[in-house]
Short mmCIF file of C-alpha atoms in Angstrom, two decimals:
data_model
loop_
_atom_site.label_atom_id
_atom_site.label_comp_id
_atom_site.label_asym_id
_atom_site.label_seq_id
_atom_site.Cartn_x
_atom_site.Cartn_y
_atom_site.Cartn_z
CA MET A 1 -0.20 0.03 0.22
CA LEU A 2 2.75 2.59 0.99
CA SER A 3 4.43 2.06 -2.42
CA ASN A 4 1.24 3.31 -3.90
CA VAL A 5 1.75 6.55 -1.93
CA ARG A 6 3.42 9.30 -3.64
CA THR A 7 6.52 9.48 -1.54
CA SER A 8 8.45 12.45 -0.18
CA ILE A 9 11.92 12.61 1.59
CA ILE A 10 12.17 14.56 4.75
CA ARG A 11 15.68 15.60 4.82
CA GLN A 12 17.08 17.25 7.97
CA VAL A 13 19.29 20.19 7.94
CA ASP A 14 21.17 21.48 10.52
CA TYR A 15 21.60 24.95 10.67
CA LEU A 16 24.36 26.44 13.35
CA THR A 17 21.84 29.32 14.23
CA SER A 18 18.33 27.97 14.08
CA GLY A 19 18.38 24.54 15.44
CA THR A 20 16.98 21.91 13.45
CA GLN A 21 14.24 22.34 10.49
CA LEU A 22 12.58 20.06 8.51
CA HIS A 23 12.43 20.36 4.59
CA PHE A 24 10.28 18.59 2.30
CA ILE A 25 11.60 17.80 -1.05
CA ARG A 26 9.35 16.87 -4.07
CA THR A 27 10.30 13.57 -5.82
CA LYS A 28 9.07 12.14 -8.94
CA ARG A 29 5.50 10.53 -8.90
CA LYS A 30 4.86 6.86 -9.16
CA LYS A 31 2.18 5.15 -10.82
CA ALA A 32 -0.28 3.41 -8.44
CA GLY A 33 -0.18 -0.13 -8.29
CA SER A 34 2.82 -0.03 -10.68
CA ASP A 35 4.21 -3.00 -8.85
CA LYS A 36 1.33 -5.24 -9.25
CA SER A 37 0.36 -7.44 -12.32
CA GLU A 38 -3.06 -6.45 -13.69
CA VAL A 39 -4.31 -10.42 -13.07
CA ARG A 40 -3.26 -9.94 -9.16
CA LYS A 41 -5.44 -6.70 -8.94
CA LEU A 42 -8.22 -8.54 -10.50
CA VAL A 43 -7.99 -11.62 -8.53
CA THR A 44 -8.25 -9.22 -5.09
CA GLN A 45 -11.08 -7.36 -6.47
CA LEU A 46 -12.73 -10.43 -7.30
CA SER A 47 -12.29 -12.08 -3.81
CA VAL A 48 -13.89 -8.57 -2.26
CA LEU A 49 -16.81 -8.83 -4.84
CA SER A 50 -17.15 -12.64 -4.42
CA ALA A 51 -20.15 -13.93 -2.33
CA ASN A 52 -18.66 -17.19 -1.83
CA ARG A 53 -15.52 -16.25 0.12
CA LYS A 54 -17.69 -13.83 2.74
CA GLN A 55 -20.62 -16.86 3.31
CA PRO A 56 -20.28 -19.12 6.39
CA LYS A 57 -20.39 -22.70 5.87
CA LEU A 58 -23.71 -24.14 5.79
CA LEU A 59 -25.07 -25.93 8.61
CA LYS A 60 -24.62 -29.47 8.90
CA PHE A 61 -26.38 -30.86 11.84
CA SER A 62 -25.76 -34.55 13.43
CA ASN A 63 -29.04 -36.74 13.65
CA GLU A 64 -28.87 -36.20 17.37
CA ASP A 65 -28.52 -32.12 16.86
CA TYR A 66 -31.26 -32.14 14.20
CA VAL A 67 -33.70 -33.90 16.63
CA LYS A 68 -32.55 -31.23 19.19
CA HIS A 69 -33.51 -28.69 16.87
CA GLN A 70 -36.38 -30.10 15.65
CA VAL A 71 -37.39 -30.65 19.77
CA ILE A 72 -36.79 -27.07 20.39
CA GLN A 73 -38.61 -25.68 17.33
CA LYS A 74 -41.70 -28.21 18.32
CA SER A 75 -41.67 -26.95 21.52
CA TRP A 76 -41.69 -23.33 21.03
CA ASN A 77 -44.52 -23.52 18.58
CA LEU A 78 -46.61 -25.36 21.17
CA TYR A 79 -45.39 -22.61 23.88
CA VAL A 80 -46.67 -19.75 21.26
CA ARG A 81 -49.69 -21.61 20.80
CA ASP A 82 -50.93 -22.08 24.29
CA LYS A 83 -49.94 -18.44 24.99
CA LYS A 84 -51.96 -17.24 22.00
CA ALA A 85 -54.67 -19.28 23.14
CA GLU A 86 -54.66 -18.25 26.63
CA GLU A 87 -55.06 -14.66 25.12
CA ALA A 88 -57.94 -15.13 22.96
CA ASN A 89 -59.63 -16.88 25.67
CA ILE A 90 -58.99 -14.04 27.89
CA LEU A 91 -60.16 -11.34 25.23
CA GLN A 92 -63.37 -13.52 24.26
CA LYS A 93 -63.96 -13.40 28.45
CA GLN A 94 -63.63 -9.52 28.61
CA TYR A 95 -65.78 -8.92 25.55
CA GLU A 96 -68.66 -11.27 27.24
CA SER A 97 -68.07 -9.13 30.57
CA ILE A 98 -68.61 -5.79 28.73
CA ARG A 99 -71.48 -7.23 26.96
CA ALA A 100 -73.23 -8.52 29.97
CA ALA A 101 -72.31 -5.38 31.67
CA ASN A 102 -74.24 -3.09 29.01
CA GLU A 103 -77.12 -5.18 28.47
CA ASP A 104 -77.62 -4.99 32.00
CA LEU A 105 -77.10 -1.46 32.58
CA GLN A 106 -79.17 -0.88 29.42
CA SER A 107 -82.11 -2.93 31.54
CA VAL A 108 -81.33 -0.73 34.62
CA SER A 109 -80.97 2.58 33.45
CA LYS A 110 -81.42 4.19 29.99
CA GLU A 111 -80.06 7.50 30.93
CA LEU A 112 -76.88 5.99 32.38
CA PHE A 113 -76.65 3.60 29.45
CA SER A 114 -76.58 6.38 26.93
CA PHE A 115 -73.88 8.18 28.77
CA ALA A 116 -71.91 4.96 28.73
CA ASN A 117 -72.00 4.72 25.02
CA THR A 118 -71.79 8.29 23.92
CA ARG A 119 -68.69 8.77 21.60
CA GLU A 120 -65.74 10.55 22.62
CA PRO A 121 -64.50 11.73 19.25
CA SER A 122 -62.06 14.34 21.37
CA LYS A 123 -60.77 11.63 23.54
CA ARG A 124 -56.53 11.17 23.06
CA PHE A 125 -54.14 9.19 24.45
CA PRO A 126 -52.10 10.74 27.20
CA LEU A 127 -48.78 11.39 26.14
CA GLU A 128 -47.70 11.09 29.93
CA LEU A 129 -47.96 7.59 30.01
CA ARG A 130 -44.53 5.96 28.88
CA VAL A 131 -43.83 3.06 26.71
CA PRO A 132 -42.14 0.52 28.95
CA THR A 133 -38.05 0.25 28.30
CA GLU A 134 -35.86 -2.20 28.86
CA TYR A 135 -34.58 -0.52 32.29
CA PRO A 136 -36.18 2.03 34.34
CA PRO A 137 -35.99 6.01 34.21
CA ASN A 138 -33.82 7.78 36.66
CA GLN A 139 -37.12 9.49 37.88
CA ILE A 140 -39.57 6.04 38.31
CA TRP A 141 -42.32 8.00 38.84
CA HIS A 142 -43.63 11.56 39.13
CA HIS A 143 -45.41 11.56 42.62
CA ASP A 144 -45.74 15.35 43.07
CA TYR A 145 -48.63 16.29 40.63
CA THR A 146 -50.75 18.91 41.23
CA PRO A 147 -53.87 19.42 38.59
CA LYS A 148 -54.03 22.32 36.64
CA VAL A 149 -56.34 24.92 37.74
CA GLU A 150 -58.97 25.84 35.01
CA LYS A 151 -59.08 29.88 34.57
CA LYS A 152 -62.41 31.26 34.89
CA LYS A 153 -63.07 33.47 31.83
CA MET B 1 -83.91 5.88 55.52
CA LEU B 2 -83.11 2.82 57.25
CA GLU B 3 -83.76 0.85 54.26
CA MET B 4 -81.77 3.03 52.09
CA GLY B 5 -78.97 2.74 54.71
CA GLN B 6 -79.02 -0.82 54.18
CA SER B 7 -78.75 -0.61 50.65
CA GLU B 8 -75.23 0.74 51.08
CA ILE B 9 -74.12 -1.70 53.60
CA GLU B 10 -75.05 -4.49 51.00
CA HIS B 11 -72.23 -3.32 48.91
CA SER B 12 -69.91 -4.90 51.29
CA ILE B 13 -69.03 -8.56 50.71
CA THR B 14 -68.72 -9.45 54.18
CA GLY B 15 -72.49 -8.86 55.25
CA TYR B 16 -70.94 -6.57 58.28
CA SER B 17 -73.77 -4.59 59.64
CA PRO B 18 -72.96 -1.90 61.85
CA PRO B 19 -75.79 -0.33 64.54
CA PHE B 20 -78.78 1.87 63.48
CA VAL B 21 -76.88 5.12 64.39
CA GLU B 22 -74.28 4.64 61.78
CA VAL B 23 -76.61 3.37 59.52
CA PHE B 24 -78.53 6.58 59.57
CA THR B 25 -75.29 8.79 59.03
CA MET B 26 -74.16 6.89 56.32
CA SER B 27 -77.48 7.10 54.49
CA VAL B 28 -77.17 10.49 54.67
CA ARG B 29 -74.15 10.97 53.32
CA ASN B 30 -74.18 8.37 50.51
CA PHE B 31 -77.80 8.59 49.20
CA ALA B 32 -78.72 12.23 50.13
CA SER B 33 -80.40 13.01 46.79
CA VAL B 34 -81.62 9.57 45.74
CA ALA B 35 -85.51 8.70 46.02
CA ALA B 36 -86.26 5.05 47.47
CA GLY B 37 -87.90 4.09 44.27
CA SER B 38 -85.38 6.06 42.05
CA GLU B 39 -83.52 3.61 39.39
CA LEU B 40 -80.34 4.70 40.75
CA ALA B 41 -80.80 3.08 44.04
CA GLY B 42 -78.30 0.47 44.32
CA ILE B 43 -76.11 1.18 41.67
CA SER B 44 -72.38 1.89 42.37
CA SER B 45 -69.71 2.57 39.98
CA ALA B 46 -66.52 0.90 40.76
CA LEU B 47 -62.81 1.57 39.48
CA LEU B 48 -60.20 -0.89 38.04
CA LEU B 49 -57.36 1.65 38.69
CA SER B 50 -53.91 0.50 37.01
CA ARG B 51 -50.35 1.40 37.00
CA ILE B 52 -49.03 0.10 33.48
CA PRO B 53 -45.70 -1.26 33.17
CA LEU B 54 -42.87 0.95 33.63
CA VAL B 55 -40.36 -1.78 31.84
CA THR B 56 -40.53 -4.75 29.48
CA PRO B 57 -42.08 -8.01 30.75
CA ASP B 58 -39.79 -10.32 32.34
CA LEU B 59 -38.92 -12.97 29.90
CA HIS B 60 -39.72 -16.82 30.75
CA PRO B 61 -36.74 -18.93 31.06
CA PHE B 62 -37.79 -20.97 27.95
CA GLU B 63 -38.26 -17.60 26.11
CA ALA B 64 -34.78 -16.68 27.04
CA ALA B 65 -33.44 -19.97 26.15
CA TYR B 66 -35.18 -19.78 22.79
CA TYR B 67 -34.16 -16.33 21.93
CA ASN B 68 -30.28 -17.20 22.79
CA TYR B 69 -30.57 -20.04 20.63
CA GLN B 70 -32.03 -18.25 17.79
CA ASN B 71 -29.44 -15.18 18.32
CA GLU B 72 -26.57 -17.93 17.94
CA LEU B 73 -27.95 -19.41 14.66
CA LYS B 74 -28.14 -16.09 13.48
CA ARG B 75 -24.66 -15.29 14.00
CA ARG B 76 -23.23 -18.41 13.01
CA LEU B 77 -24.93 -17.92 9.51
CA MET B 78 -24.28 -14.43 9.54
CA TRP B 79 -21.63 -13.50 6.39
CA THR B 80 -18.31 -12.31 7.16
CA PHE B 81 -18.01 -8.72 8.35
CA PRO B 82 -16.40 -6.89 5.17
CA LYS B 83 -13.49 -4.87 6.88
CA TYR B 84 -12.40 -3.59 3.46
CA TYR B 85 -15.66 -1.95 3.25
CA TYR B 86 -15.67 0.16 6.29
CA PHE B 87 -11.83 0.54 6.86
CA ARG B 88 -9.25 1.85 4.21
CA LYS B 89 -6.38 -0.07 3.90
CA GLY B 90 -3.22 1.80 5.36
CA THR B 91 -5.53 4.20 7.90
CA VAL B 92 -4.98 4.35 11.63
CA ALA B 93 -8.64 3.23 11.84
CA GLU B 94 -7.94 -0.12 10.17
CA ARG B 95 -4.80 -0.55 11.99
CA GLU B 96 -7.05 -0.18 15.37
CA PHE B 97 -9.63 -2.50 14.33
CA VAL B 98 -7.14 -5.45 13.36
CA GLN B 99 -5.32 -5.14 16.33
CA ALA B 100 -8.49 -5.50 18.37
CA GLN B 101 -9.57 -8.74 16.53
CA LYS B 102 -8.76 -12.25 17.73
CA TYR B 103 -7.94 -14.13 14.89
CA PRO B 104 -8.64 -17.87 14.35
CA LEU B 105 -5.92 -20.49 13.92
CA PHE B 106 -5.09 -20.88 10.60
CA LYS B 107 -4.35 -24.18 8.65
CA ARG B 108 -0.79 -25.84 9.07
CA PRO B 109 0.47 -28.80 7.81
CA GLY B 110 1.09 -31.58 10.18
CA VAL B 111 -0.90 -29.95 13.09
CA TRP B 112 -3.61 -31.94 14.77
CA PHE B 113 -6.54 -29.39 15.18
CA PRO B 114 -8.85 -30.89 17.80
CA ARG B 115 -12.03 -28.45 16.91
CA GLY B 116 -11.05 -29.74 13.18
CA VAL B 117 -9.27 -28.10 10.63
CA PRO B 118 -9.86 -24.64 10.18
CA ASP B 119 -11.38 -23.20 6.65
CA LEU B 120 -10.52 -19.52 6.56
CA LYS B 121 -11.86 -17.01 4.54
CA HIS B 122 -10.85 -13.23 5.07
CA GLY B 123 -9.48 -14.16 8.34
CA ARG B 124 -12.78 -15.64 9.30
CA ASP B 125 -13.26 -19.53 10.10
CA ARG B 126 -16.37 -20.21 8.39
CA ARG B 127 -17.34 -23.00 10.20
CA PHE B 128 -17.74 -20.48 13.07
CA LYS B 129 -19.65 -17.65 14.17
CA GLU B 130 -17.61 -14.42 13.85
CA GLU B 131 -17.14 -12.46 16.91
CA VAL B 132 -16.14 -9.01 15.69
CA THR B 133 -14.46 -6.35 18.71
CA LEU B 134 -14.88 -2.88 18.68
CA PRO B 135 -11.46 -1.25 19.20
CA LYS B 136 -11.68 0.27 22.65
CA GLN B 137 -12.37 4.35 22.73
CA GLN B 138 -8.99 5.76 24.26
CA GLU B 139 -9.99 6.90 27.95
CA ARG B 140 -8.53 10.43 28.50
CA ALA B 141 -8.38 10.89 31.97
CA ASP B 142 -7.72 14.42 31.41
CA GLU B 143 -11.08 15.08 29.85
CA ASP B 144 -14.12 14.61 31.42
CA ASP B 145 -16.18 13.18 28.11
CA GLU B 146 -19.61 12.14 28.58
CA LEU B 147 -19.83 10.05 25.39
CA SER B 148 -16.93 7.65 26.17
CA LYS B 149 -18.25 6.87 29.78
CA PRO B 150 -19.63 3.42 29.85
CA VAL B 151 -23.60 3.43 30.22
CA VAL B 152 -24.86 2.18 33.48
CA PHE B 153 -28.40 1.12 33.67
CA ASN B 154 -31.04 1.55 36.51
CA SER B 155 -32.01 -1.63 38.22
CA ARG B 156 -35.31 -3.03 37.16
CA VAL B 157 -35.33 -3.92 41.00
CA THR B 158 -36.57 -0.92 42.76
CA ALA B 159 -35.80 -0.15 46.61
CA ALA B 160 -39.65 -0.35 47.21
CA ASP B 161 -39.05 -3.91 45.82
CA GLU B 162 -36.36 -4.91 48.21
CA ALA B 163 -38.39 -3.43 51.23
CA GLY B 164 -41.67 -4.98 50.42
CA ASP B 165 -43.53 -1.69 50.28
CA LEU B 166 -47.40 -2.75 48.81
CA THR B 167 -48.16 1.09 49.19
CA SER B 168 -45.34 1.87 46.20
CA LEU B 169 -46.45 2.70 42.80
CA GLU B 170 -42.70 2.21 42.18
CA ARG B 171 -42.47 -1.90 42.76
CA ARG B 172 -42.83 -4.58 40.45
CA LEU B 173 -42.20 -2.35 37.31
CA SER B 174 -42.52 -4.98 34.99
CA ARG B 175 -46.36 -5.65 36.23
CA THR B 176 -49.32 -3.78 35.56
CA LEU B 177 -50.56 -2.40 39.24
CA TYR B 178 -53.89 -2.38 40.27
CA LEU B 179 -55.25 -0.30 43.57
CA LEU B 180 -57.03 -2.49 45.98
CA ILE B 181 -58.33 -0.69 49.25
CA LYS B 182 -59.76 -2.16 52.47
CA THR B 183 -63.13 -0.96 53.78
CA LYS B 184 -64.83 -2.40 56.60
CA GLY B 185 -62.25 -5.18 57.04
CA ALA B 186 -62.58 -6.10 53.26
CA TRP B 187 -59.91 -5.90 50.50
CA LYS B 188 -61.66 -4.96 47.15
CA PHE B 189 -61.30 -2.35 44.07
CA PRO B 190 -62.79 1.20 45.27
CA SER B 191 -66.53 1.39 44.62
CA PHE B 192 -68.49 4.81 44.61
CA PRO B 193 -72.43 4.74 45.36
CA LEU B 194 -74.09 6.67 42.43
CA VAL B 195 -75.75 9.75 43.87
CA GLU B 196 -76.91 11.74 40.90
CA PRO B 197 -77.79 10.98 37.20
CA LYS B 198 -74.20 11.33 35.98
CA PRO B 199 -71.68 9.04 33.97
CA LEU B 200 -70.49 6.15 35.54
CA HIS B 201 -66.82 6.92 34.88
CA GLU B 202 -67.39 10.34 36.05
CA ALA B 203 -68.38 9.14 39.53
CA ALA B 204 -65.70 6.89 39.73
CA GLU B 205 -63.11 9.37 39.19
CA GLN B 206 -64.69 11.84 41.39
CA GLY B 207 -65.13 9.29 44.27
CA LEU B 208 -61.37 8.30 43.48
CA ARG B 209 -60.24 11.71 44.62
CA GLU B 210 -62.65 11.78 47.66
CA ILE B 211 -61.06 8.66 49.00
CA GLY B 212 -57.59 9.22 47.68
CA SER B 213 -55.92 12.78 46.92
CA VAL B 214 -56.76 15.36 44.00
CA ASN B 215 -53.32 15.25 43.25
CA MET B 216 -53.63 12.35 41.12
CA ASN B 217 -53.57 12.35 37.41
CA THR B 218 -55.63 9.70 35.78
CA TRP B 219 -56.72 8.44 32.44
CA THR B 220 -60.44 6.75 32.17
CA VAL B 221 -59.96 4.07 29.25
CA SER B 222 -63.41 3.86 28.44
CA ASN B 223 -66.80 5.36 29.66
CA THR B 224 -68.25 2.25 28.79
CA PRO B 225 -68.64 -0.24 31.82
CA THR B 226 -66.25 -3.55 31.26
CA ALA B 227 -68.10 -5.73 33.86
CA VAL B 228 -71.06 -5.65 36.27
CA LEU B 229 -71.23 -7.49 39.58
CA LYS B 230 -74.60 -8.07 41.44
CA TYR B 231 -75.14 -8.08 45.11
CA SER B 232 -78.04 -9.26 47.17
CA ASN B 233 -78.13 -8.29 50.92
CA GLY B 234 -74.68 -7.58 50.85
CA LYS B 235 -73.78 -11.06 49.33
CA LEU B 236 -71.87 -11.27 46.07
CA LEU B 237 -74.18 -13.40 43.42
CA ASP B 238 -73.23 -15.41 40.26
CA ALA B 239 -73.15 -13.90 36.95
CA GLU B 240 -76.10 -15.53 35.86
CA THR B 241 -78.23 -14.95 38.26
CA GLN B 242 -81.55 -14.17 37.77
CA GLU B 243 -82.92 -12.22 40.68
CA LYS B 244 -84.72 -8.76 40.01
CA GLU B 245 -83.76 -7.18 43.74
CA VAL B 246 -80.14 -6.46 43.58
CA GLU B 247 -77.28 -4.28 43.80
CA ARG B 248 -75.30 -3.38 40.73
CA GLU B 249 -71.66 -2.32 40.71
CA TYR B 250 -70.42 -1.25 37.36
CA PHE B 251 -66.51 -1.66 36.75
CA ILE B 252 -64.39 1.23 34.94
CA LYS B 253 -61.00 0.86 33.79
CA SER B 254 -58.85 3.73 34.49
CA HIS B 255 -54.89 4.39 34.31
CA ILE B 256 -52.70 6.11 36.81
CA ILE B 257 -50.36 8.64 35.07
CA GLY B 258 -48.86 10.82 37.86
CA GLY B 259 -49.16 11.64 41.70
CA ASP B 260 -49.93 9.18 44.56
CA PHE B 261 -52.89 7.49 46.16
CA GLN B 262 -53.10 8.91 49.67
CA ILE B 263 -55.94 8.05 51.99
CA SER B 264 -57.86 11.05 52.82
CA SER B 265 -61.17 9.42 53.79
CA SER B 266 -61.89 7.49 57.25
CA ASP B 267 -63.71 4.89 55.12
CA VAL B 268 -60.61 3.47 53.71
CA GLU B 269 -58.37 1.32 56.33
CA GLU B 270 -55.81 0.24 53.94
CA PHE B 271 -54.81 0.70 50.59
CA ARG B 272 -51.94 -1.64 48.35
CA TRP B 273 -51.04 -1.66 44.63
CA LEU B 274 -51.29 -5.22 43.54
CA THR B 275 -50.47 -7.52 40.70
CA LYS B 276 -52.71 -9.99 39.40
CA GLU B 277 -51.50 -12.94 41.36
CA GLU B 278 -51.38 -11.00 44.22
CA VAL B 279 -54.86 -9.87 43.89
CA GLU B 280 -56.09 -13.12 43.75
CA GLN B 281 -54.48 -13.77 47.07
CA THR B 282 -56.19 -10.57 48.91
CA VAL B 283 -59.63 -10.69 47.97
CA GLU B 284 -62.20 -13.17 48.01
CA PRO B 285 -62.19 -16.45 45.81
CA GLN B 286 -65.76 -15.43 44.82
CA TYR B 287 -65.08 -12.15 44.04
CA TYR B 288 -61.80 -12.73 42.04
CA GLY B 289 -63.60 -15.28 39.93
CA GLN B 290 -65.78 -12.44 38.49
CA LEU B 291 -63.17 -10.10 37.45
CA GLY B 292 -60.03 -12.14 37.23
CA HIS B 293 -60.10 -12.17 33.57
CA LEU B 294 -60.34 -8.12 33.57
CA LEU B 295 -56.79 -8.44 35.03
CA SER B 296 -53.68 -8.21 32.89
CA THR B 297 -51.01 -10.95 33.25
CA VAL B 298 -48.21 -8.63 31.87
#
């Protein structure tokens, strides 16, 4: 690599009066890569481009390892399936619960039912709620909250 | 008056009946404007106040093991890091990077390799995963450099966890916590009788501020009730009950965003912030049986 760089000679000249000084002297420019053959250059470039040289070897599982891998995958699938089924079951129960509560409310009080089912188009998700992170923030909870005092117009 | 007072007491699942004088004062306080025949009599609005998780859920050991296995497989099948793409030859950065790497053994004739004959391409043994180590930033003792300082994370286990403080909002950061209060010796979610025809969620939020403190920021999830519990003479009935003369408790979901619950009513003896499993151990089994599905497992 260094041979490709244009070289300069640094000559030290001692001056009796002013101490040591550095002098840069230009030399004749060398052509980049002049010491390499064209074929070698091409081989280097191709080896950098070639996918084959960058790829790892294919996984070759022994029979035992393959069985292990299959067991892991199967048990994971079962785990996910059970988890999803449980979530779906809870959602179903929550839906039934909401439905029962609302039908009951309708039969008890028409007024409360209409209150409970008015649309809230201007309702927004509160920005103060944090998205869960891997580690807690420095101030975990804002204990000193005071409600805003509404200004009278 | 006496009848109305009793209907209030029937909200308690313990069936505790106080003496007459107490009944009278309670009826005045709670049912002041509700007539005996009104449709509002016997309706109360309960609040499921939750603190959502502040950190990501804890991994099940099986999940952690599976993610680790997949990660190792991914790294094993990754292409070799293209050093020549990121570091120009002959530069200081390249030199530092090369020096930081641990290069694998290379093949030699007449040498026995216990882990098999190396298959090196671009300085990586293609049979194994590649471990790229980044060169360390030069530590400068004289400069107070914020960027080069190692990052120290806060602990997921807080002081409240270690002290076992059940009233702290800073406990069990990876779980949803629910507010439980103890009234008349029984643990339950806060519940407030309806005194005037107003939306259930407003009644619940207002009641919460009366027993707790005004300095709480909450966000009601919906104005629609999420569940109903029916009581008869203070006893909790089954969900499929056909009884007509019952008291109803409608549940509204809400999140606490800021501030603390501080007891400001003599009715509340104690309060706790509990996870689903802890709620199950604290409240009556029948009560939990009808509400358990509303509580989050995360």
